[in-house]
mmCIF file of C-alpha atoms in Angstrom:
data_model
loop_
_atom_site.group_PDB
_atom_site.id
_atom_site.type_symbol
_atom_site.label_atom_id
_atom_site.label_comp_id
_atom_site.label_asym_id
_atom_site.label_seq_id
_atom_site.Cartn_x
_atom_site.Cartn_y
_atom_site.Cartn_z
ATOM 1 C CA UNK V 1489 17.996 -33.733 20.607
ATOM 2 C CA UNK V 1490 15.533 -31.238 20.900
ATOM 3 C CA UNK V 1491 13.925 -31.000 24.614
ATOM 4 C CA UNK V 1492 10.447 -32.140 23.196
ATOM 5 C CA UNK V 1493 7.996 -32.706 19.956
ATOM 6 C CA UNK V 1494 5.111 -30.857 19.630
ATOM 7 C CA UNK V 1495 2.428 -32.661 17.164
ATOM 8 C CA UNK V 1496 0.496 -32.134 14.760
ATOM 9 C CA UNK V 1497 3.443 -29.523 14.021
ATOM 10 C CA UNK V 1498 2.436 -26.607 12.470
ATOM 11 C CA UNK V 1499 -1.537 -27.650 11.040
ATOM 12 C CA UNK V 1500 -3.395 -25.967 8.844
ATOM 13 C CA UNK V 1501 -7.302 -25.490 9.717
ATOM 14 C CA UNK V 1502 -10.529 -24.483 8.622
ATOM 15 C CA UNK V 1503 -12.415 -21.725 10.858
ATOM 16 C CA UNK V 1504 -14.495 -23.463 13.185
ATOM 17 C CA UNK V 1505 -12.290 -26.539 13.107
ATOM 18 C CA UNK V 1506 -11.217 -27.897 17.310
ATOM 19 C CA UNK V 1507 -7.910 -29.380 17.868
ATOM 20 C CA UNK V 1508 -5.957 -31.560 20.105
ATOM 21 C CA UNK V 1509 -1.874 -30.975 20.277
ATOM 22 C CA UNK V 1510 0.478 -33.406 22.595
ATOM 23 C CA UNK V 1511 3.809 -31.951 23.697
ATOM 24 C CA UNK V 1512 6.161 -35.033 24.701
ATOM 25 C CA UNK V 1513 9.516 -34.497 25.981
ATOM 26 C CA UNK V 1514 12.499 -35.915 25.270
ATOM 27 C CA UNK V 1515 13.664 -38.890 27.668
ATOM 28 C CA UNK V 1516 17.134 -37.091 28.049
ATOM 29 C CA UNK V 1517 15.285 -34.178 29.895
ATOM 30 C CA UNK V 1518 14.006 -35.100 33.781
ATOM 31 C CA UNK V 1519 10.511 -33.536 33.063
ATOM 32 C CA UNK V 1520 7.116 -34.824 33.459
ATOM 33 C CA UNK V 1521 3.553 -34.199 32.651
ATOM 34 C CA UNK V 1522 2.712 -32.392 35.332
ATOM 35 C CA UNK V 1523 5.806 -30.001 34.961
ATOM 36 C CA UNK V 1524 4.449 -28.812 31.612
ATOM 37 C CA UNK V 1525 2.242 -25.830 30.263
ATOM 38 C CA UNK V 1526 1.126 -24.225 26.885
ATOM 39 C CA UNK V 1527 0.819 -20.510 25.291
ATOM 40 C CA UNK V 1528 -1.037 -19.839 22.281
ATOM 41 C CA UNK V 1529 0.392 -16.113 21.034
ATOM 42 C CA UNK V 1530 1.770 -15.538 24.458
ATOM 43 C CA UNK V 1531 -1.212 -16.078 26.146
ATOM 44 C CA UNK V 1532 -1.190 -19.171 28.585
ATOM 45 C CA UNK V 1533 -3.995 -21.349 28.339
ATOM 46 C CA UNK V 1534 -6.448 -22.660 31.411
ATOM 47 C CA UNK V 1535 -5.394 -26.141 32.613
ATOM 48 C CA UNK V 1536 -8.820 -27.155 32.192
ATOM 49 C CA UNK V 1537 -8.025 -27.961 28.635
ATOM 50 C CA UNK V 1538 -5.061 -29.994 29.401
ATOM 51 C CA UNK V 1539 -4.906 -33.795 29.431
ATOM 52 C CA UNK V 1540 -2.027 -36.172 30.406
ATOM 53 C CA UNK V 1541 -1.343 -39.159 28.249
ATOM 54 C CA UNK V 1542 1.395 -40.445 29.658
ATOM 55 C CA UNK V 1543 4.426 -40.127 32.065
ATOM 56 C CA UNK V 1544 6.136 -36.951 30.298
ATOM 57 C CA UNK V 1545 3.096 -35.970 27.478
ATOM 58 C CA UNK V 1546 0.750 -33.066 27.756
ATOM 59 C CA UNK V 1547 -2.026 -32.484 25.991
ATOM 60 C CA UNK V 1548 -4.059 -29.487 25.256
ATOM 61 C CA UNK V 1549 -7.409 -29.160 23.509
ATOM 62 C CA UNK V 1550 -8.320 -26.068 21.328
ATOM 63 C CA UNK V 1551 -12.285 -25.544 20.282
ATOM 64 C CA UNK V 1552 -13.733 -23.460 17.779
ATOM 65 C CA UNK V 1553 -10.422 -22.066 16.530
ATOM 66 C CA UNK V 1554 -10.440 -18.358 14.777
ATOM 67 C CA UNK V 1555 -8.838 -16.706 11.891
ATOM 68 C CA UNK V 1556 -4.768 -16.838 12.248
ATOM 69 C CA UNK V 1557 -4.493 -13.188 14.258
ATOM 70 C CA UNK V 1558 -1.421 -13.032 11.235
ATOM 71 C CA UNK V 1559 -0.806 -14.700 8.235
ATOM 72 C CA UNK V 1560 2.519 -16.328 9.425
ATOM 73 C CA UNK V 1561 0.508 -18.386 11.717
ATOM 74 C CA UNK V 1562 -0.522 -18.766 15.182
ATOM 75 C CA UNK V 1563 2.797 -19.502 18.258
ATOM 76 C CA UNK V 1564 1.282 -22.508 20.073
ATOM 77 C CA UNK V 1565 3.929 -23.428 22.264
ATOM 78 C CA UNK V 1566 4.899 -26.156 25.357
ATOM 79 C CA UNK V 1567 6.547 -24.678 28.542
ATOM 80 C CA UNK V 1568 8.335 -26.274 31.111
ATOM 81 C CA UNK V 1569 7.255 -24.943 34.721
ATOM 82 C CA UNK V 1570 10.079 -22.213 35.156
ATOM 83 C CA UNK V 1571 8.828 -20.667 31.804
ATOM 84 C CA UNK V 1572 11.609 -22.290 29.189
ATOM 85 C CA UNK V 1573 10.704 -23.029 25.847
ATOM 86 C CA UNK V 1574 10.164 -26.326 25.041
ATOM 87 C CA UNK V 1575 8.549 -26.524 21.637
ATOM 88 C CA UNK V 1576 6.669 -24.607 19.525
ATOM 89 C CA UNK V 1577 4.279 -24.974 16.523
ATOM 90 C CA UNK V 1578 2.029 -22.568 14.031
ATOM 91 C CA UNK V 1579 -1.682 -22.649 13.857
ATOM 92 C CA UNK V 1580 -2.792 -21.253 10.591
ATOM 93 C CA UNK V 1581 -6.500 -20.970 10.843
ATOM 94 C CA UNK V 1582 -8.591 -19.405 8.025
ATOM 95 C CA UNK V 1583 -10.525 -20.028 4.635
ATOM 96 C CA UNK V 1584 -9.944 -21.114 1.513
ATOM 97 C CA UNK V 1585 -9.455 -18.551 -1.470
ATOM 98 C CA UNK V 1586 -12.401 -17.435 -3.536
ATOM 99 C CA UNK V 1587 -12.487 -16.832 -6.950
ATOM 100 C CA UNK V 1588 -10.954 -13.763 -8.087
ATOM 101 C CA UNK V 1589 -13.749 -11.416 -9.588
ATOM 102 C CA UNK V 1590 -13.709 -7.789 -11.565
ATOM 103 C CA UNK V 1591 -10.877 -8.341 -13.767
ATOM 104 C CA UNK V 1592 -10.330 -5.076 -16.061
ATOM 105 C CA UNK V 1593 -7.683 -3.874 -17.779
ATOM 106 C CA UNK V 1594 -6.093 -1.281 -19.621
ATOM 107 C CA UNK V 1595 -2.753 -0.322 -22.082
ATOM 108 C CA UNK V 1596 -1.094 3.089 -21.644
ATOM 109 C CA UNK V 1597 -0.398 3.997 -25.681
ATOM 110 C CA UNK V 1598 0.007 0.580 -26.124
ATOM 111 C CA UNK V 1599 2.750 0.117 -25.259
ATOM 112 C CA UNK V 1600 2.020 -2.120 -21.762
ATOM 113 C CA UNK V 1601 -0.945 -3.664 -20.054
ATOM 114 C CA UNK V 1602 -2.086 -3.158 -16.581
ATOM 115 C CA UNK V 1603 -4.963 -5.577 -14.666
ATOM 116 C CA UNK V 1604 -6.135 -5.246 -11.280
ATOM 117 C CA UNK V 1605 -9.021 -7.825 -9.857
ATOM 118 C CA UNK V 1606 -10.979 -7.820 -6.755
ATOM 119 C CA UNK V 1607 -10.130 -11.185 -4.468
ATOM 120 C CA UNK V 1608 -13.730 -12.275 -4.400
ATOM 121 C CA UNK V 1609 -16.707 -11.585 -1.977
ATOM 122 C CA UNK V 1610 -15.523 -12.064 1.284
ATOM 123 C CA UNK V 1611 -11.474 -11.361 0.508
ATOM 124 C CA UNK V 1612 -10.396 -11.870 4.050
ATOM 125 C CA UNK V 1613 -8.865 -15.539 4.479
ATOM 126 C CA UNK V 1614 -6.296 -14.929 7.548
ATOM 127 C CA UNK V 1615 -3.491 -16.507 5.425
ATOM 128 C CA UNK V 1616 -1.160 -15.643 3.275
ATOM 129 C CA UNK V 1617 -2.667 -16.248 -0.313
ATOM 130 C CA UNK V 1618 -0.960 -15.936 -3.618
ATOM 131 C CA UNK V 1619 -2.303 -14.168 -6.807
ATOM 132 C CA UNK V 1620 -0.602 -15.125 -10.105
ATOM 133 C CA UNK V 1621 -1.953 -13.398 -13.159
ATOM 134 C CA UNK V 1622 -1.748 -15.608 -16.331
ATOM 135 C CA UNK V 1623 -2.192 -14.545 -19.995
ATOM 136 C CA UNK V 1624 -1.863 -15.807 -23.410
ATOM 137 C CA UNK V 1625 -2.898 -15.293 -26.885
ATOM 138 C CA UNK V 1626 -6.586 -16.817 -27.694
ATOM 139 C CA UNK V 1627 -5.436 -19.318 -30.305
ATOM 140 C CA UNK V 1628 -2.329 -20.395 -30.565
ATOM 141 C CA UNK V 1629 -0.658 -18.726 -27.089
ATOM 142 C CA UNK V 1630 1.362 -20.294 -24.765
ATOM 143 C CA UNK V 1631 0.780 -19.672 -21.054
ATOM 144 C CA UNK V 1632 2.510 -16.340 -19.259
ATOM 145 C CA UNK V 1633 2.764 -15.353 -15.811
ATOM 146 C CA UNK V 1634 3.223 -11.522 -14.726
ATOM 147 C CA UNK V 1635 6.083 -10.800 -12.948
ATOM 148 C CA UNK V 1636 5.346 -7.018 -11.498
ATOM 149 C CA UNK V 1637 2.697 -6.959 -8.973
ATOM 150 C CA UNK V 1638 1.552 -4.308 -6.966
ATOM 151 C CA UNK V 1639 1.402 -1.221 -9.708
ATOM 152 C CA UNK V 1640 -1.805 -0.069 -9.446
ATOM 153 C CA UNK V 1641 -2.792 -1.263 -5.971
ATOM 154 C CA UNK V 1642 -2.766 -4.333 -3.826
ATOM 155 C CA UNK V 1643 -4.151 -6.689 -6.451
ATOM 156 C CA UNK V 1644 -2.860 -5.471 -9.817
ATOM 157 C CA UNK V 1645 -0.267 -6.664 -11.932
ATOM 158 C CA UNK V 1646 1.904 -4.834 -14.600
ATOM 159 C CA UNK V 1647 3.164 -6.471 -18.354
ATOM 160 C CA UNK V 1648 5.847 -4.076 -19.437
ATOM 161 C CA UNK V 1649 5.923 -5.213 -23.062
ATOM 162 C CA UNK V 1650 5.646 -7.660 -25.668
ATOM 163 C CA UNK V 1651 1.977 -7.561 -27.018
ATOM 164 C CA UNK V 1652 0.501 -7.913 -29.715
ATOM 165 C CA UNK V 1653 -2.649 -5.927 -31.646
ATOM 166 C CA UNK V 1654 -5.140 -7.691 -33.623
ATOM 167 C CA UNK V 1655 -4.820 -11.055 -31.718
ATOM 168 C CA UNK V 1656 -7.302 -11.140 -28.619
ATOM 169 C CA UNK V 1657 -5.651 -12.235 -25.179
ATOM 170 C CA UNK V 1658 -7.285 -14.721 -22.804
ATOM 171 C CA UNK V 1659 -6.574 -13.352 -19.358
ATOM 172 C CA UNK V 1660 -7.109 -14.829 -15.303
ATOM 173 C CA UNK V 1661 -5.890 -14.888 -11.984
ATOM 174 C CA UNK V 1662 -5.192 -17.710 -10.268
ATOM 175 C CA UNK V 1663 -5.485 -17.355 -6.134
ATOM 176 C CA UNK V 1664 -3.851 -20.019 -3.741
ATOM 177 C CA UNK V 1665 -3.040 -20.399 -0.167
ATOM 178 C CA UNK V 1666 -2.570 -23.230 2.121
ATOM 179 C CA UNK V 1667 -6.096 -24.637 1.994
ATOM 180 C CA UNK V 1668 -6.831 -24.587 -1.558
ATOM 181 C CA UNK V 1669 -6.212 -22.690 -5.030
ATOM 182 C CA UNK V 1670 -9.219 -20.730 -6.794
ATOM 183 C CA UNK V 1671 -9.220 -19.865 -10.346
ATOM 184 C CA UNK V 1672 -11.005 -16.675 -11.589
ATOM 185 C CA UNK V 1673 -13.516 -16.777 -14.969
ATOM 186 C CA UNK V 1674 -11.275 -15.871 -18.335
ATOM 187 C CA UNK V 1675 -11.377 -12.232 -19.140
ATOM 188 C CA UNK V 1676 -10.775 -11.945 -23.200
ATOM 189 C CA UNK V 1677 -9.826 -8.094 -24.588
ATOM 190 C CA UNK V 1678 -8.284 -7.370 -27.662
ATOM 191 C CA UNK V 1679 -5.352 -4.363 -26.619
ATOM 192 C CA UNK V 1680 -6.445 -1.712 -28.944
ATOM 193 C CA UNK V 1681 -10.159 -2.097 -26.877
ATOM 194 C CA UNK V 1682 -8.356 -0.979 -23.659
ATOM 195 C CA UNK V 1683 -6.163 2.208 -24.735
ATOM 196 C CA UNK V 1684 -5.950 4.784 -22.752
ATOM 197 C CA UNK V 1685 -3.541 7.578 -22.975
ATOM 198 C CA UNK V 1686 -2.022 10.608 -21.487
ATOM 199 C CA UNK V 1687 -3.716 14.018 -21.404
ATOM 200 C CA UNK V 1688 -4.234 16.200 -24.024
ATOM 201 C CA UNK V 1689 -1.132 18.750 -24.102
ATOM 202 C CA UNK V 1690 -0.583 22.289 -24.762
ATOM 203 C CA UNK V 1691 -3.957 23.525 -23.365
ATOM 204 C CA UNK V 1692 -4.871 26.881 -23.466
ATOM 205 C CA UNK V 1693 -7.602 29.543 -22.671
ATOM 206 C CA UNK V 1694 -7.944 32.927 -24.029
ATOM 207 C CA UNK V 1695 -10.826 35.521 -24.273
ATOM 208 C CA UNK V 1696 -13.051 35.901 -27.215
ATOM 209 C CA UNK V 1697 -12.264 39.002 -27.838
ATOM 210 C CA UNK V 1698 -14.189 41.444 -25.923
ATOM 211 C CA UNK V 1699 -17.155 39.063 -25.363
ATOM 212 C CA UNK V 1700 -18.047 39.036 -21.504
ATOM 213 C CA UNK V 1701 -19.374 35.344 -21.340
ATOM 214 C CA UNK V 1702 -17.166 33.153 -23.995
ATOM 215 C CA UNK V 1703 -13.552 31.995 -23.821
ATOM 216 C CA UNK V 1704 -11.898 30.020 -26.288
ATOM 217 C CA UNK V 1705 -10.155 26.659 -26.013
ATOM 218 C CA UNK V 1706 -7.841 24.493 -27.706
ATOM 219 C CA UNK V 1707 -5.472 21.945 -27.003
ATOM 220 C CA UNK V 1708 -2.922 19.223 -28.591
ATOM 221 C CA UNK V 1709 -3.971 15.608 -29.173
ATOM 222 C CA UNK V 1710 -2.028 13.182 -27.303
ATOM 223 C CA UNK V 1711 0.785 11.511 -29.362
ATOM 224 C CA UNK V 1712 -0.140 7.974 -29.192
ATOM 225 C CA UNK V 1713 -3.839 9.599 -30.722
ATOM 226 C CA UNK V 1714 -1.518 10.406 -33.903
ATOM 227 C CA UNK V 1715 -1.412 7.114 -35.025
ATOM 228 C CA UNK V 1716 -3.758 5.814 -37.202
ATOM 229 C CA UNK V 1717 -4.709 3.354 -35.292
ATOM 230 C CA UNK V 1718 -7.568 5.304 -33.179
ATOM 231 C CA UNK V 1719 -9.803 8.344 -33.479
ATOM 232 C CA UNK V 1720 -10.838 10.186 -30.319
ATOM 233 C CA UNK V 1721 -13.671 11.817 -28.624
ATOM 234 C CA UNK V 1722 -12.635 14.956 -26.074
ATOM 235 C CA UNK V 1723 -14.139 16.068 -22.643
ATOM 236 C CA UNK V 1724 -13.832 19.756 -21.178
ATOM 237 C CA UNK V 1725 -14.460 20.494 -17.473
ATOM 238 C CA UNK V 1726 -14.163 23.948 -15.856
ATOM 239 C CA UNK V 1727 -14.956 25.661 -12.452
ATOM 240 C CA UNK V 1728 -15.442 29.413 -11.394
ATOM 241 C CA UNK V 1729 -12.117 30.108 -9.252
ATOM 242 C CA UNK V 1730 -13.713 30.350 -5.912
ATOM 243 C CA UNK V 1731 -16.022 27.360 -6.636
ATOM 244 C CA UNK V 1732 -14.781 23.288 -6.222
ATOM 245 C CA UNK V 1733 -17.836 22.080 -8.383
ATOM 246 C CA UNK V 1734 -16.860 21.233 -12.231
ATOM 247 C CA UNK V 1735 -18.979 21.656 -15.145
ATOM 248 C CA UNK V 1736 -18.823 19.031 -17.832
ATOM 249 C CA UNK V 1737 -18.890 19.875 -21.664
ATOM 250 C CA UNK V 1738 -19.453 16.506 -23.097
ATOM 251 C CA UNK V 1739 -20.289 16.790 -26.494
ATOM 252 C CA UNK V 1740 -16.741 18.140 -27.466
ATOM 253 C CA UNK V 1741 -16.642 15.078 -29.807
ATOM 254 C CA UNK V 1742 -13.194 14.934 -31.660
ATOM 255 C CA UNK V 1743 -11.962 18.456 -31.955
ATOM 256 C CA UNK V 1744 -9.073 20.031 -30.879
ATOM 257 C CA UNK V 1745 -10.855 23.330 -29.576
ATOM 258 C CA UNK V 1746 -14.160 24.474 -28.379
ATOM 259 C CA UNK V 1747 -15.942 27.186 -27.238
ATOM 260 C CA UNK V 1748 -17.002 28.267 -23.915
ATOM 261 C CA UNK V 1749 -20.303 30.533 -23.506
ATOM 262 C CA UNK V 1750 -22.740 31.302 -20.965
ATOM 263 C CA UNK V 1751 -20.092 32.409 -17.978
ATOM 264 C CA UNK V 1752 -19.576 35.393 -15.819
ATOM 265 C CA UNK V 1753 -18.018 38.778 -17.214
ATOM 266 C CA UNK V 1754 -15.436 39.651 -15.091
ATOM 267 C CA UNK V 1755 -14.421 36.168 -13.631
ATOM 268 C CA UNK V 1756 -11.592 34.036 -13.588
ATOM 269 C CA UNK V 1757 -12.108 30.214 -14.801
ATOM 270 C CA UNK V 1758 -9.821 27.055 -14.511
ATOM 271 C CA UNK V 1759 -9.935 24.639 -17.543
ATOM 272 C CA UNK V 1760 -9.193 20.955 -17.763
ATOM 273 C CA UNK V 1761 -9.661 18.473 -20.981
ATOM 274 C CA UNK V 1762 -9.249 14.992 -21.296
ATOM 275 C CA UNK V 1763 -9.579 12.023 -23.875
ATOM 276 C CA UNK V 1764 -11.117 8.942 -24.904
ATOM 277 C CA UNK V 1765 -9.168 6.883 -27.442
ATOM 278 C CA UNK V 1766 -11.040 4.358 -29.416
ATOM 279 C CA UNK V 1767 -9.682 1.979 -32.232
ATOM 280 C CA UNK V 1768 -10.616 2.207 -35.844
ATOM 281 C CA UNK V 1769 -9.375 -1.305 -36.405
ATOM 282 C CA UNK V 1770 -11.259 -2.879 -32.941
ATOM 283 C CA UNK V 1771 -14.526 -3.498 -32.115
ATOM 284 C CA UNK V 1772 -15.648 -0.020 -31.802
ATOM 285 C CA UNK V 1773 -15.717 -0.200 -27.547
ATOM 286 C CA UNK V 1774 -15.863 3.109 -25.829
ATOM 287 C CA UNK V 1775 -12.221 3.547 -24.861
ATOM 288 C CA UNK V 1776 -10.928 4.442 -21.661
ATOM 289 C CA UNK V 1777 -10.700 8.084 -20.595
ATOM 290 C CA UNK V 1778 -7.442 9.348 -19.740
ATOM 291 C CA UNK V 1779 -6.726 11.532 -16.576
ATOM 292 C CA UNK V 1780 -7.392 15.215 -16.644
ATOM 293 C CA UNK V 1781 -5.376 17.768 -17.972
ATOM 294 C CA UNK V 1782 -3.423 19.800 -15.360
ATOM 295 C CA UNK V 1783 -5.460 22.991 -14.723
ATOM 296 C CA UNK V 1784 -5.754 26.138 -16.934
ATOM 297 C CA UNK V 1785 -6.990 29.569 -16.012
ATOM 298 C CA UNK V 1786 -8.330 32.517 -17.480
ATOM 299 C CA UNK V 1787 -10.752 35.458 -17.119
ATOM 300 C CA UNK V 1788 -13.163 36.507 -18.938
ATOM 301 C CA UNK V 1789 -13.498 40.425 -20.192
ATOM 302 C CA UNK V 1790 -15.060 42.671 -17.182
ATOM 303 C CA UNK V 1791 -18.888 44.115 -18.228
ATOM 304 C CA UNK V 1792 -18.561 47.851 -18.929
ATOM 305 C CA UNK V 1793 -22.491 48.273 -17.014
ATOM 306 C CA UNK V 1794 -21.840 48.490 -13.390
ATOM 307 C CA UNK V 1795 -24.678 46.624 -11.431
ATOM 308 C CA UNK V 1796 -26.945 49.542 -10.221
ATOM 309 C CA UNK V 1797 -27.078 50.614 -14.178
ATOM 310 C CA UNK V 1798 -25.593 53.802 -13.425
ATOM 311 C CA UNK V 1799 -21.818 54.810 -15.241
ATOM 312 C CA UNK V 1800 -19.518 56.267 -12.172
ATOM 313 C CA UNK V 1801 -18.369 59.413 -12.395
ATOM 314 C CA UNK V 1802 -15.296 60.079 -14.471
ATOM 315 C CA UNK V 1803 -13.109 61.105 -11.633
ATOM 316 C CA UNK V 1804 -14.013 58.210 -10.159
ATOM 317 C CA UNK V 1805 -13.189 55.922 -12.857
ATOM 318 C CA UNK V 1806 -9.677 57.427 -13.708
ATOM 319 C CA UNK V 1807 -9.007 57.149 -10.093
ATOM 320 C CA UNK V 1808 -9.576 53.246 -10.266
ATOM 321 C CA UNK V 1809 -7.910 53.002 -13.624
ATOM 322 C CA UNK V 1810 -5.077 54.799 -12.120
ATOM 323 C CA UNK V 1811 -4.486 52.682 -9.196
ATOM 324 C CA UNK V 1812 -4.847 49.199 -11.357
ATOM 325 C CA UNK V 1813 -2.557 50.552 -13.713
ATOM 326 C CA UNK V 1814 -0.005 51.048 -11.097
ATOM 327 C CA UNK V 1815 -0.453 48.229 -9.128
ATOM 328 C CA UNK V 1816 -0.187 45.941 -12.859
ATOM 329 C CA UNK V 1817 3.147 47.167 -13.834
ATOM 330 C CA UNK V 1818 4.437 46.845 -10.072
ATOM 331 C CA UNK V 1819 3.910 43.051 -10.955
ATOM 332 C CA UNK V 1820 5.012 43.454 -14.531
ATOM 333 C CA UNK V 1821 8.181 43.980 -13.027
ATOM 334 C CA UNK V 1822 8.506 40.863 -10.509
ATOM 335 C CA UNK V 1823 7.255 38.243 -13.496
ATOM 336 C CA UNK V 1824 7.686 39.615 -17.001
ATOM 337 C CA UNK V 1825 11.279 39.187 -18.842
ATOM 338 C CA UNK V 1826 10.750 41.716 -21.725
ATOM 339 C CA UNK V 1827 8.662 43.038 -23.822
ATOM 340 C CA UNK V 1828 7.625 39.772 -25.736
ATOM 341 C CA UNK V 1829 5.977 38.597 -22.846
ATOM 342 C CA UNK V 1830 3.208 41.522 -22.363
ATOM 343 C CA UNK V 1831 0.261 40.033 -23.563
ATOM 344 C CA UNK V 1832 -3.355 39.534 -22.719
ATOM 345 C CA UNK V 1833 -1.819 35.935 -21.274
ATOM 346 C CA UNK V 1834 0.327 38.155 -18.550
ATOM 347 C CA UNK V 1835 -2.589 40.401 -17.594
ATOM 348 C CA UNK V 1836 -4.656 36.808 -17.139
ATOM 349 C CA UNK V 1837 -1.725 35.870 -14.428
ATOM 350 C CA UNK V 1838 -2.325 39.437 -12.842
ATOM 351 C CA UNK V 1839 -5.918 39.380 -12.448
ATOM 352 C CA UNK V 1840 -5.832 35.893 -11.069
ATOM 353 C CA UNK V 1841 -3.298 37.300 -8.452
ATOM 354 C CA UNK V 1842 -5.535 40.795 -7.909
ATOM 355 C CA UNK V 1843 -8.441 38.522 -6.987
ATOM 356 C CA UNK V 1844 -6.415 36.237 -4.973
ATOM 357 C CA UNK V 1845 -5.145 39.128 -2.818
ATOM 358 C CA UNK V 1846 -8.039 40.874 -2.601
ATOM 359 C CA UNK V 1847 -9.847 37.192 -1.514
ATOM 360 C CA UNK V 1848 -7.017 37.237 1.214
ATOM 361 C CA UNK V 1849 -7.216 41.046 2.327
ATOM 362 C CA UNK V 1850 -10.745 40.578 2.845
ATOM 363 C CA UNK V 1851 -10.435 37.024 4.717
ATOM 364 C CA UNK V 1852 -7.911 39.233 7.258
ATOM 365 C CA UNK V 1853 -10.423 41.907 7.851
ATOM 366 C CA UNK V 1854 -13.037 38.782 9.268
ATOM 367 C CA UNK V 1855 -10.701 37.635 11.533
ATOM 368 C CA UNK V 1856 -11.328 39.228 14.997
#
């Protein structure tokens, strides 16, 4: 038999809540009362909360309990006087769930659906608590649990396949721990409402011919944007090389290029679009903007007018025109593959890497 019984084993309680725990040992072992001691997490507590209540039973009174220090519970456990473990029970101490809150969700190309939630106000309860995610079509649906948590962040959930359009889904998450299960409101979304999809493709950037201020860009809608199903509305941002802060073109609308105007001669620009699918068939909702585009650059054509107003002399200017010239076709060599590839694209490349060394030749000559 086991040397002695520890009750109430393993309790579950309210924050706030006191307790009283007896360890009794076993008549086959020659201990008493007095012989006996407790630990809560490896901590052993003051006799003043202990209490004999009979010949070979120890009591110890808790007060005030707080949150489980982890959500497997708290060790409470009965020593004998050399140290040996006797008995041991969990505490678990903490609240019961709220009501999950913030339920949104979204369907990459519709082809899946992802929902993440918030666990309600206060979130912490100090044990372990269970989210389920349950789903099913408005009318006539039959109740479905999702099986991949953890997608998109700590409380998400991921449904791989199987949905259907033009049938609106009734959506919640259920929360549940030891004290108590909490059931969030009932999100309803039709999938073609929540759409997003990946980023425009095939972006480019290329001068206006020799206008200082304008380039020119144009990109490929996304494939899932080919169908039918949904129109789109586009979003450009760009930044000056040097510079972190993005400027936002909004009113692209739902073309596939756009114009550029207003920016520095001479400088180099990075470019980024992205889209906003909404359904023709749906209730007209905004959409959900997919992520940005990965970043392309471009310059724009250098001003011929120097900044004093005055032209340099010619020597001058074939001396500068000299040196670019050689130092472009020393990189010519290390990144073109034949002739196909010298274009106004390839001299883009170069001046981005001109101004990157010059940038890091000049950073050099700060340093002391």
């Amino acid at each position: 038999s086991d040397p002695a019984v520890i009750s109430p084993q393993d309790p579950t309680l309210v924050i706030g809540s006191s307790l009283v725990a007896t360890c009794t040992v076993s008549p086959d072992f020659p201990l008493k009362a007095e012989d006996l001691y407790w630990t809560l997490n490896g901590r052993r507590l003051p006799a003043a909360s202990y209490a004999a209540l009979g010949p070979s039973t120890l009591s110890v009174a808790l007060a005030h309990l707080n949150g489980s220090r982890q959500q497997s519970g708290d060790n409470l456990v009965c020593h004998s006087r050399d140290g040996g473990i006797l008995a041991g029970s969990c505490l678990y101490v903490g609240l019961p769930p709220e009501k999950p809150v913030n339920i949104t969700c979204w369907s990459k190309n519709m082809k899946d659906l992802t929902c993440k939630w918030a666990p309600g106000t206060e979130g912490e309860t100090f044990l372990h608590t269970n989210y389920t995610l349950k789903y099913k079509l408005r009318w006539y649906g039959r109740d479905n649990t999702c099986q991949e948590y953890h997608t998109a962040g700590p409380y998400s959930c991921h449904i791989p396949k199987d949905l259907a359009l033009f049938t609106p889904y009734e959506i919640w998450v259920e929360a549940s721990n030891r004290l108590g299960v909490a059931v969030s409101d009932v999100v309803m979304l039709d999938i073609l409402d929540v759409v997003t999809t990946d980023p425009p493709s095939d972006v480019h950037v290329s001068r206006v011919g020799d206008l200082e201020d304008q380039l020119s860009v144009r990109w490929s809608s996304p494939t899932a944007l080919k169908d039918f199903f949904f129109q789109a509305k586009y979003q450009i941002q760009y930044r000056v090389e040097d510079s972190s802060e993005w400027k936002v073109v909004d009113d692209v609308g739902n073309q596939t290029s756009c114009r550029l105007a207003g920016l520095r001669p001479g400088t180099v620009y990075f470019v980024q679009v992205r889209c906003n699918p909404f359904s023709s068939y749906g209730s007209k909702k905004a959409g959900i903007w997919s992520d940005w585009s990965n970043p392309t650059a471009a310059s724009t054509p250098r001003s011929e007018r120097s900044a004093g107003g005055c032209d340099p002399k010619g020597g001058e200017q074939n001396t500068t025109l000299r040196r670019e010239l050689k130092q472009f076709f020393g990189w010519v060599k290390k990144h073109a593959y034949g002739c196909s590839n010298l274009g106004i694209k390839l001299y883009d490349q170069w001046r981005v890497w001109l101004q990157k060394s010059h940038k890091t030749r000049n950073q050099v000559g700060k340093e002391p």
